[in-house]
Each structure stands twice: as structure tokens, then as C-alpha cells.
PDB file of C-alpha atoms in Angstrom:
ATOM      1  CA  MET A1107     -23.770   2.484 -25.547  1.00 68.00           C
ATOM      2  CA  PHE A1108     -24.755  -0.969 -27.191  1.00 72.00           C
ATOM      3  CA  ASP A1109     -23.755   0.112 -30.682  1.00 73.00           C
ATOM      4  CA  ALA A1110     -21.638  -2.485 -32.229  1.00 82.00           C
ATOM      5  CA  GLU A1111     -19.785  -0.116 -34.528  1.00 84.00           C
ATOM      6  CA  LYS A1112     -18.469   1.859 -31.495  1.00 85.00           C
ATOM      7  CA  TRP A1113     -17.199  -1.254 -29.828  1.00 88.00           C
ATOM      8  CA  ALA A1114     -15.601  -2.287 -33.025  1.00 87.00           C
ATOM      9  CA  LEU A1115     -13.605   1.023 -32.658  1.00 87.00           C
ATOM     10  CA  ILE A1116     -12.377  -0.190 -29.319  1.00 88.00           C
ATOM     11  CA  TRP A1117     -11.212  -3.418 -30.809  1.00 89.00           C
ATOM     12  CA  THR A1118      -9.570  -1.656 -33.917  1.00 90.00           C
ATOM     13  CA  HIS A1119      -7.675   0.664 -31.536  1.00 89.00           C
ATOM     14  CA  ARG A1120      -7.049  -1.964 -28.789  1.00 91.00           C
ATOM     15  CA  GLN A1121      -3.255  -1.286 -28.996  1.00 93.00           C
ATOM     16  CA  THR A1122      -3.936   2.164 -27.580  1.00 91.00           C
ATOM     17  CA  PHE A1123      -5.295   0.538 -24.386  1.00 93.00           C
ATOM     18  CA  ILE A1124      -2.617  -2.095 -24.390  1.00 94.00           C
ATOM     19  CA  ASP A1125       0.216   0.436 -24.431  1.00 92.00           C
ATOM     20  CA  GLY A1126      -1.552   2.613 -21.817  1.00 91.00           C
ATOM     21  CA  THR A1127      -1.913  -0.427 -19.479  1.00 94.00           C
ATOM     22  CA  ILE A1128       1.737  -1.306 -19.869  1.00 94.00           C
ATOM     23  CA  SER A1129       2.959   2.256 -19.168  1.00 91.00           C
ATOM     24  CA  THR A1130       0.600   2.359 -16.197  1.00 93.00           C
ATOM     25  CA  LEU A1131       2.075  -1.002 -14.779  1.00 94.00           C
ATOM     26  CA  LEU A1132       5.617   0.152 -15.484  1.00 93.00           C
ATOM     27  CA  MET A1133       4.863   3.539 -13.722  1.00 93.00           C
ATOM     28  CA  ALA A1134       3.374   1.709 -10.792  1.00 94.00           C
ATOM     29  CA  LEU A1135       6.106  -0.867 -10.454  1.00 95.00           C
ATOM     30  CA  PHE A1136       9.075   1.589 -10.454  1.00 96.00           C
ATOM     31  CA  GLY A1137       7.005   4.070  -8.278  1.00 95.00           C
ATOM     32  CA  LEU A1138       6.375   1.278  -5.809  1.00 95.00           C
ATOM     33  CA  ILE A1139      10.072   0.351  -5.621  1.00 96.00           C
ATOM     34  CA  LEU A1140      10.916   4.024  -4.971  1.00 97.00           C
ATOM     35  CA  ALA A1141       8.056   4.395  -2.505  1.00 96.00           C
ATOM     36  CA  MET A1142       9.213   1.255  -0.732  1.00 95.00           C
ATOM     37  CA  THR A1143      12.784   2.529  -0.464  1.00 96.00           C
ATOM     38  CA  ILE A1144      11.607   5.994   0.804  1.00 97.00           C
ATOM     39  CA  GLY A1145       9.076   4.440   3.135  1.00 95.00           C
ATOM     40  CA  ILE A1146      11.597   2.082   4.810  1.00 92.00           C
ATOM     41  CA  VAL A1147      14.161   4.727   5.298  1.00 95.00           C
ATOM     42  CA  VAL A1148      11.767   7.427   6.616  1.00 96.00           C
ATOM     43  CA  GLY A1149       9.877   4.883   8.595  1.00 92.00           C
ATOM     44  CA  LEU A1150      13.107   3.943  10.431  1.00 90.00           C
ATOM     45  CA  MET A1151      14.001   7.586  10.852  1.00 93.00           C
ATOM     46  CA  ALA A1152      10.672   8.099  12.510  1.00 93.00           C
ATOM     47  CA  THR A1153      11.327   5.370  15.137  1.00 88.00           C
ATOM     48  CA  SER A1154      14.950   6.438  15.665  1.00 87.00           C
ATOM     49  CA  GLN A1155      16.225   7.626  18.930  1.00 84.00           C
ATOM     50  CA  VAL A1156      17.882  10.604  17.233  1.00 90.00           C
ATOM     51  CA  LYS A1157      15.373  13.443  17.365  1.00 93.00           C
ATOM     52  CA  PRO A1158      16.705  15.393  14.283  1.00 95.00           C
ATOM     53  CA  LEU A1159      15.962  12.342  12.158  1.00 95.00           C
ATOM     54  CA  ARG A1160      12.512  12.077  13.692  1.00 94.00           C
ATOM     55  CA  ALA A1161      11.864  15.649  13.031  1.00 96.00           C
ATOM     56  CA  VAL A1162      12.943  15.281   9.391  1.00 96.00           C
ATOM     57  CA  SER A1163      10.683  12.374   8.855  1.00 96.00           C
ATOM     58  CA  ARG A1164       7.726  14.166  10.409  1.00 96.00           C
ATOM     59  CA  VAL A1165       8.161  17.371   8.247  1.00 97.00           C
ATOM     60  CA  TYR A1166       8.344  15.095   5.197  1.00 97.00           C
ATOM     61  CA  VAL A1167       5.273  13.071   5.974  1.00 96.00           C
ATOM     62  CA  GLU A1168       3.168  15.993   6.871  1.00 96.00           C
ATOM     63  CA  LEU A1169       4.285  17.991   3.871  1.00 96.00           C
ATOM     64  CA  ILE A1170       3.665  15.192   1.352  1.00 96.00           C
ATOM     65  CA  GLN A1171       0.321  13.961   2.914  1.00 95.00           C
ATOM     66  CA  ASN A1172      -1.316  17.382   3.048  1.00 96.00           C
ATOM     67  CA  THR A1173      -0.742  18.357  -0.531  1.00 94.00           C
ATOM     68  CA  PRO A1174      -2.276  16.688  -3.563  1.00 93.00           C
ATOM     69  CA  VAL A1175      -0.191  14.155  -5.518  1.00 91.00           C
ATOM     70  CA  MET A1176      -1.197  15.945  -8.785  1.00 89.00           C
ATOM     71  CA  LEU A1177       0.152  19.193  -7.642  1.00 91.00           C
ATOM     72  CA  GLN A1178       3.354  17.588  -6.656  1.00 92.00           C
ATOM     73  CA  ALA A1179       3.562  15.941 -10.180  1.00 90.00           C
ATOM     74  CA  LEU A1180       2.938  19.150 -11.891  1.00 89.00           C
ATOM     75  CA  PHE A1181       5.307  21.117  -9.750  1.00 91.00           C
ATOM     76  CA  LEU A1182       8.019  18.471 -10.327  1.00 90.00           C
ATOM     77  CA  PHE A1183       7.531  18.176 -14.003  1.00 87.00           C
ATOM     78  CA  TYR A1184       7.489  21.944 -14.742  1.00 86.00           C
ATOM     79  CA  ALA A1185      10.190  22.719 -12.299  1.00 88.00           C
ATOM     80  CA  VAL A1186      12.728  20.145 -13.893  1.00 87.00           C
ATOM     81  CA  THR A1187      11.577  21.104 -17.389  1.00 79.00           C
ATOM     82  CA  PHE A1188      12.121  24.738 -16.928  1.00 83.00           C
ATOM     83  CA  ALA A1189      15.488  24.010 -15.300  1.00 85.00           C
ATOM     84  CA  GLY A1190      16.763  22.671 -18.697  1.00 80.00           C
ATOM     85  CA  VAL A1191      17.060  19.008 -17.706  1.00 81.00           C
ATOM     86  CA  GLU A1192      16.892  16.844 -20.892  1.00 79.00           C
ATOM     87  CA  GLY A1193      15.338  13.381 -20.947  1.00 76.00           C
ATOM     88  CA  PHE A1194      12.936  14.090 -18.124  1.00 81.00           C
ATOM     89  CA  SER A1195       9.833  12.364 -19.608  1.00 84.00           C
ATOM     90  CA  ALA A1196       6.207  12.255 -18.101  1.00 83.00           C
ATOM     91  CA  LEU A1197       6.792   8.720 -17.337  1.00 86.00           C
ATOM     92  CA  ILE A1198       9.933   9.380 -15.254  1.00 89.00           C
ATOM     93  CA  CYS A1199       8.010  12.325 -13.646  1.00 88.00           C
ATOM     94  CA  GLY A1200       5.089   9.970 -12.727  1.00 89.00           C
ATOM     95  CA  ILE A1201       7.435   7.362 -11.251  1.00 92.00           C
ATOM     96  CA  ILE A1202       9.169   9.935  -9.042  1.00 94.00           C
ATOM     97  CA  ALA A1203       6.043  11.848  -8.013  1.00 93.00           C
ATOM     98  CA  LEU A1204       4.292   8.520  -7.073  1.00 94.00           C
ATOM     99  CA  GLY A1205       7.468   7.213  -5.253  1.00 96.00           C
ATOM    100  CA  ILE A1206       7.621  10.425  -3.161  1.00 96.00           C
ATOM    101  CA  TYR A1207       3.881  10.646  -2.452  1.00 96.00           C
ATOM    102  CA  HIS A1208       3.231   6.945  -1.461  1.00 96.00           C
ATOM    103  CA  GLY A1209       6.702   6.849   0.237  1.00 96.00           C
ATOM    104  CA  ALA A1210       5.110   9.183   2.941  1.00 96.00           C
ATOM    105  CA  TYR A1211       2.247   6.684   3.469  1.00 96.00           C
ATOM    106  CA  ILE A1212       4.213   3.547   3.348  1.00 95.00           C
ATOM    107  CA  SER A1213       6.642   5.137   5.973  1.00 95.00           C
ATOM    108  CA  GLU A1214       3.670   5.693   8.413  1.00 95.00           C
ATOM    109  CA  VAL A1215       2.608   2.038   7.882  1.00 93.00           C
ATOM    110  CA  ILE A1216       6.247   0.909   8.725  1.00 92.00           C
ATOM    111  CA  ARG A1217       6.307   3.319  11.822  1.00 92.00           C
ATOM    112  CA  THR A1218       3.058   1.953  13.064  1.00 91.00           C
ATOM    113  CA  GLY A1219       4.171  -1.727  12.576  1.00 89.00           C
ATOM    114  CA  ILE A1220       7.403  -1.107  14.434  1.00 87.00           C
ATOM    115  CA  GLN A1221       5.860   0.785  17.311  1.00 88.00           C
ATOM    116  CA  SER A1222       3.276  -2.136  17.594  1.00 85.00           C
ATOM    117  CA  VAL A1223       6.019  -4.473  18.778  1.00 83.00           C
ATOM    118  CA  PRO A1224       6.269  -4.307  22.516  1.00 84.00           C
ATOM    119  CA  LYS A1225       9.366  -2.173  23.736  1.00 81.00           C
ATOM    120  CA  GLY A1226      10.251  -4.844  26.183  1.00 83.00           C
ATOM    121  CA  GLN A1227      11.495  -7.042  23.379  1.00 82.00           C
ATOM    122  CA  SER A1228      13.897  -4.374  22.159  1.00 79.00           C
ATOM    123  CA  GLU A1229      15.110  -3.814  25.625  1.00 80.00           C
ATOM    124  CA  ALA A1230      15.699  -7.463  25.947  1.00 83.00           C
ATOM    125  CA  ALA A1231      17.674  -7.652  22.694  1.00 81.00           C
ATOM    126  CA  TYR A1232      19.806  -4.554  23.908  1.00 82.00           C
ATOM    127  CA  SER A1233      20.536  -6.446  27.101  1.00 83.00           C
ATOM    128  CA  GLN A1234      21.757  -9.354  25.166  1.00 81.00           C
ATOM    129  CA  GLY A1235      24.286  -7.306  23.310  1.00 83.00           C
ATOM    130  CA  PHE A1236      22.196  -6.534  20.127  1.00 82.00           C
ATOM    131  CA  GLY A1237      22.796  -3.125  18.576  1.00 81.00           C
ATOM    132  CA  GLN A1238      19.946  -0.941  17.244  1.00 76.00           C
ATOM    133  CA  ILE A1239      20.333  -2.226  13.662  1.00 79.00           C
ATOM    134  CA  ALA A1240      20.577  -5.806  14.604  1.00 83.00           C
ATOM    135  CA  THR A1241      17.563  -5.483  16.957  1.00 82.00           C
ATOM    136  CA  MET A1242      15.470  -4.047  14.134  1.00 78.00           C
ATOM    137  CA  ALA A1243      16.675  -6.667  11.529  1.00 80.00           C
ATOM    138  CA  TYR A1244      16.263  -9.802  13.695  1.00 81.00           C
ATOM    139  CA  ILE A1245      13.789  -8.924  16.321  1.00 82.00           C
ATOM    140  CA  VAL A1246      11.442  -5.932  15.441  1.00 83.00           C
ATOM    141  CA  LEU A1247      11.095  -6.236  11.601  1.00 79.00           C
ATOM    142  CA  PRO A1248      10.181  -9.716  11.230  1.00 81.00           C
ATOM    143  CA  GLN A1249       7.231  -9.191  13.593  1.00 81.00           C
ATOM    144  CA  THR A1250       6.028  -6.077  11.760  1.00 83.00           C
ATOM    145  CA  ILE A1251       5.672  -7.904   8.567  1.00 81.00           C
ATOM    146  CA  LYS A1252       2.277  -9.635   9.296  1.00 78.00           C
ATOM    147  CA  ILE A1253       0.909  -6.319  10.709  1.00 82.00           C
ATOM    148  CA  ILE A1254       1.921  -4.120   7.649  1.00 87.00           C
ATOM    149  CA  LEU A1255       1.019  -6.507   4.875  1.00 85.00           C
ATOM    150  CA  PRO A1256      -2.561  -5.490   4.634  1.00 85.00           C
ATOM    151  CA  PRO A1257      -2.211  -1.742   4.617  1.00 88.00           C
ATOM    152  CA  MET A1258       0.935  -2.133   2.424  1.00 90.00           C
ATOM    153  CA  VAL A1259      -1.187  -3.882  -0.255  1.00 90.00           C
ATOM    154  CA  ASN A1260      -3.736  -1.156   0.052  1.00 90.00           C
ATOM    155  CA  GLN A1261      -1.007   1.404  -0.719  1.00 92.00           C
ATOM    156  CA  VAL A1262      -0.304  -0.501  -3.757  1.00 92.00           C
ATOM    157  CA  VAL A1263      -3.755  -0.400  -4.991  1.00 93.00           C
ATOM    158  CA  ASN A1264      -3.910   3.407  -4.228  1.00 93.00           C
ATOM    159  CA  LEU A1265      -0.593   3.905  -6.083  1.00 94.00           C
ATOM    160  CA  ILE A1266      -1.952   2.119  -9.186  1.00 93.00           C
ATOM    161  CA  LYS A1267      -5.010   4.192  -9.110  1.00 92.00           C
ATOM    162  CA  ASN A1268      -3.086   7.386  -8.685  1.00 92.00           C
ATOM    163  CA  THR A1269      -1.161   6.917 -11.747  1.00 90.00           C
ATOM    164  CA  SER A1270      -4.320   8.377 -13.368  1.00 87.00           C
ATOM    165  CA  CYS A1271      -3.289  11.855 -12.006  1.00 83.00           C
ATOM    166  CA  MET A1272      -0.345  11.855 -14.089  1.00 81.00           C
ATOM    167  CA  PHE A1273      -1.984  12.614 -17.499  1.00 79.00           C
ATOM    168  CA  LEU A1274      -1.959  16.365 -16.693  1.00 77.00           C
ATOM    169  CA  ALA A1275       1.998  16.194 -16.252  1.00 74.00           C
ATOM    170  CA  GLY A1276       3.112  16.870 -19.683  1.00 64.00           C
ATOM    171  CA  GLY A1277       0.942  14.374 -21.378  1.00 64.00           C
ATOM    172  CA  ALA A1278       1.930  11.282 -19.593  1.00 64.00           C
ATOM    173  CA  VAL A1279       1.470   7.882 -21.500  1.00 76.00           C
ATOM    174  CA  ASP A1280      -0.484   6.220 -18.717  1.00 86.00           C
ATOM    175  CA  LEU A1281      -3.716   4.244 -19.354  1.00 90.00           C
ATOM    176  CA  ILE A1282      -6.006   7.317 -18.524  1.00 89.00           C
ATOM    177  CA  SER A1283      -4.028   9.563 -20.957  1.00 88.00           C
ATOM    178  CA  ARG A1284      -4.507   6.997 -23.738  1.00 90.00           C
ATOM    179  CA  THR A1285      -8.068   6.432 -22.966  1.00 90.00           C
ATOM    180  CA  ASN A1286      -8.625  10.423 -22.883  1.00 88.00           C
ATOM    181  CA  ALA A1287      -6.727  10.742 -26.184  1.00 88.00           C
ATOM    182  CA  PHE A1288      -8.972   8.031 -27.591  1.00 89.00           C
ATOM    183  CA  ALA A1289     -12.101   9.719 -26.424  1.00 89.00           C
ATOM    184  CA  VAL A1290     -11.398  13.079 -27.927  1.00 87.00           C
ATOM    185  CA  GLY A1291      -9.933  11.681 -31.067  1.00 85.00           C
ATOM    186  CA  GLU A1292     -11.407  12.920 -34.419  1.00 81.00           C
ATOM    187  CA  GLY A1293     -12.102   9.440 -35.669  1.00 82.00           C
ATOM    188  CA  THR A1294     -12.808   7.724 -32.222  1.00 85.00           C
ATOM    189  CA  GLY A1295     -14.573  10.439 -30.216  1.00 80.00           C
ATOM    190  CA  SER A1296     -17.924   8.763 -31.089  1.00 85.00           C
ATOM    191  CA  ALA A1297     -16.889   5.923 -28.911  1.00 88.00           C
ATOM    192  CA  ALA A1298     -15.778   7.912 -25.986  1.00 90.00           C
ATOM    193  CA  GLY A1299     -18.183   6.287 -23.454  1.00 91.00           C
ATOM    194  CA  GLN A1300     -16.920   2.831 -24.531  1.00 91.00           C
ATOM    195  CA  GLY A1301     -13.349   3.997 -24.175  1.00 92.00           C
ATOM    196  CA  TYR A1302     -13.872   5.117 -20.570  1.00 93.00           C
ATOM    197  CA  ILE A1303     -15.633   1.924 -19.743  1.00 94.00           C
ATOM    198  CA  ILE A1304     -12.833  -0.191 -21.089  1.00 94.00           C
ATOM    199  CA  GLY A1305     -10.338   2.002 -19.157  1.00 93.00           C
ATOM    200  CA  GLY A1306     -12.291   1.553 -15.864  1.00 94.00           C
ATOM    201  CA  ILE A1307     -12.572  -2.200 -16.522  1.00 95.00           C
ATOM    202  CA  ILE A1308      -8.732  -2.455 -16.889  1.00 95.00           C
ATOM    203  CA  PHE A1309      -8.277  -0.659 -13.690  1.00 94.00           C
ATOM    204  CA  PHE A1310     -10.793  -2.820 -11.889  1.00 95.00           C
ATOM    205  CA  VAL A1311      -9.253  -6.079 -13.052  1.00 95.00           C
ATOM    206  CA  ILE A1312      -5.827  -4.861 -11.918  1.00 94.00           C
ATOM    207  CA  CYS A1313      -6.895  -3.377  -8.467  1.00 93.00           C
ATOM    208  CA  PHE A1314      -9.795  -5.589  -7.396  1.00 94.00           C
ATOM    209  CA  PRO A1315      -7.772  -8.834  -6.787  1.00 92.00           C
ATOM    210  CA  LEU A1316      -5.139  -6.778  -4.733  1.00 89.00           C
ATOM    211  CA  SER A1317      -7.991  -5.204  -2.715  1.00 89.00           C
ATOM    212  CA  MET A1318      -9.527  -8.571  -1.961  1.00 90.00           C
ATOM    213  CA  LEU A1319      -6.043  -9.952  -1.071  1.00 86.00           C
ATOM    214  CA  ALA A1320      -5.543  -7.194   1.472  1.00 82.00           C
ATOM    215  CA  SER A1321      -9.029  -7.818   2.919  1.00 83.00           C
ATOM    216  CA  HIS A1322      -8.271 -11.396   3.302  1.00 83.00           C
ATOM    217  CA  TRP A1323      -5.046 -10.939   5.045  1.00 79.00           C
ATOM    218  CA  GLU A1324      -6.771  -8.304   7.401  1.00 74.00           C
ATOM    219  CA  LYS A1325      -9.580 -10.710   8.300  1.00 80.00           C
ATOM    220  CA  LYS A1326      -7.131 -13.571   8.676  1.00 79.00           C
ATOM    221  CA  LEU A1327      -5.033 -11.576  11.193  1.00 71.00           C
ATOM    222  CA  LYS A1328      -8.081 -10.305  13.171  1.00 67.00           C
ATOM    223  CA  ALA A1329      -9.361 -13.916  13.358  1.00 74.00           C
ATOM    224  CA  ARG A1330      -6.091 -15.266  14.741  1.00 69.00           C
ATOM    225  CA  ASP A1331      -6.068 -12.478  17.263  1.00 60.00           C
ATOM    226  CA  ILE A1332      -9.430 -13.109  18.678  1.00 64.00           C
ATOM    227  CA  ALA A1333      -9.360 -16.876  18.310  1.00 57.00           C
ATOM    228  CA  PRO A1334     -10.353 -18.578  21.556  1.00 52.00           C
ATOM    229  CA  VAL A1335      -7.546 -20.290  23.444  1.00 47.00           C
ATOM    230  CA  THR A1336      -8.720 -23.355  25.298  1.00 46.00           C
ATOM    231  CA  VAL A1337      -6.741 -23.794  28.538  1.00 46.00           C
ATOM    232  CA  ARG A1338      -6.839 -27.092  30.385  1.00 47.00           C
ATOM    233  CA  LYS A1339      -7.430 -26.552  34.183  1.00 48.00           C
ATOM    234  CA  LYS A1340      -4.627 -27.649  36.556  1.00 49.00           C
ATOM    235  CA  ALA A1341      -5.410 -29.158  39.820  1.00 47.00           C
ATOM    236  CA  ASP A1342      -4.531 -25.987  41.497  1.00 50.00           C
ATOM    237  CA  ASP A1343      -7.068 -24.112  39.410  1.00 54.00           C
ATOM    238  CA  VAL A1344     -10.048 -26.052  41.036  1.00 51.00           C
ATOM    239  CA  THR A1345     -12.238 -23.621  42.973  1.00 57.00           C
ATOM    240  CA  ASP A1346     -13.417 -24.158  46.603  1.00 56.00           C
ATOM    241  CA  ALA A1347     -16.857 -24.791  45.269  1.00 57.00           C
ATOM    242  CA  GLU A1348     -15.903 -27.491  42.992  1.00 54.00           C
ATOM    243  CA  LEU A1349     -13.768 -28.969  45.590  1.00 46.00           C
ATOM    244  CA  ASP A1350     -16.613 -29.197  48.067  1.00 56.00           C
ATOM    245  CA  MET A1351     -18.745 -30.787  45.365  1.00 57.00           C
ATOM    246  CA  ILE A1352     -16.039 -33.447  44.709  1.00 51.00           C
ATOM    247  CA  ILE A1353     -15.742 -34.213  48.505  1.00 52.00           C
ATOM    248  CA  SER A1354     -19.569 -34.411  48.707  1.00 58.00           C
ATOM    249  CA  GLY A1355     -19.796 -36.632  45.850  1.00 58.00           C
ATOM    250  CA  LYS A1356     -17.265 -39.007  47.465  1.00 52.00           C
ATOM    251  CA  GLY A1357     -18.994 -38.888  50.797  1.00 47.00           C
ATOM    252  CA  GLY A1358     -22.329 -39.842  49.160  1.00 47.00           C
ATOM    253  CA  GLU A1359     -20.771 -42.757  47.447  1.00 48.00           C
ATOM    254  CA  ASN A1360     -19.630 -44.163  50.773  1.00 47.00           C
TER     255      ASN A1360
END
């Protein structure tokens, strides 16, 4: 583990880890964009007043959440490949698979955020002539942002970590795939342990700050919710006992 020659191999092949990190970040970025798009649409469908839309969103969420992302990625890659579609790379497969998988979780985050806003606010908006879209855009969604931010960041962290599941789908070029290729390589296999350590460190450096950010936001929101509110007493709020004491005190002074 502390062999300098093995660590020298890591440095010599550093471009392998750099390329893998770039591919992982690209996969995570575009996968997140797709997941956010799906999540917003399905989340709005889940809170719609139209029953078929709610039913479709429920089926999608339950189906995706209760099957492994790796199975989904493998099915997608080989189904598309056997269909004869050209140009469907492992990287594209990873983006789509991660987008579909995490889109289901993000939709649940958005649904929960929307439902946490009191219905009375929506009813008040409707009474003022707002339509459903305007109510969502100007009344409901702005209030859900602070609620959904911490779990949304957690989903970003999970998405980045789940890029590691893509190396089985057609030899994806993500960080784990590159690290594994280094570990089993003929000239680099002797430094397999060091390679996996570097791969883990890179994931940690990417994910840990995001996890801390989510935890900080969550603690801040909880602290704001339970912060004591000091209310100044009005004259009408004085109790009978306090009033008797005031009267007695005045009488004693006389």
C-alpha cells in the first residue's frame, strides 16, 4: 500500500483518472438536466387535478423506484443496441438511464414540496382569478424551493455516485470503468489497490461538499422553523392575577 513505485504508476497514468472524472461529471450533469426535466413534469402531474395524469405519474414512480438502476441501464443499452440504433454510446445510455431513474425521485421531492404548501393559498389564488398554471408559478412553486433544496442536493449526490453503475453497460467510460481498467491492466494491475483508493478519493472530493451543503441547508431550515418568537404582551393580554398584583402594589404605595 505504501510502495512508492505503485503510486508512481498512478501518476504516470493520471490521464486515465482525469478522463474518467470528466466523463463522470458530464454524465452526471446531463443526467441531472434530464432528471430535473422529468421530475418537474411528473411532479406536476402527480399534483394535478386530472386523475389519469396522477395515475401515470404513480405508475412511473413505482416502476422506476422499485427496480435497480443498473438493470434499467443494461436493459436500455442492449434493447437499443439490438434494435440497430447507431451512435448509441455507453455515455448516452448512462445519461438517459440516470435521468429516468433519478427523475422518479426528484418528482417525489417536488410533489412533496408542492403538497406542503397549505391548500388555502391555492384556493385564495383561484378566488382572485389565477389559473392553475399561474397559481403554481407565482404562489406554490416559489414556496417549495426552500423545502426541496436539501433533498434535491442529496439526489444530485446520489446521481453522481450512481454513475458507477454504468460501467457494466457496454463498457462505459466513467471514472469507475477507467479505474477498473487500470486495476486489471497488464502493466498496472500491481497498483490495483492504489487505483481504487484514488477513484474513491475523487468521488469523495466531489460528493462530500454537496452532502455538507445539503446538511447545512436542512439544519438552517429546521432552526428557522423552531426559532422562538418573542411576542410583546398587550394590555389586553394581562391576566387577572397580574392585574390584582398591580392594583395591590398601587394600594400599598398609598
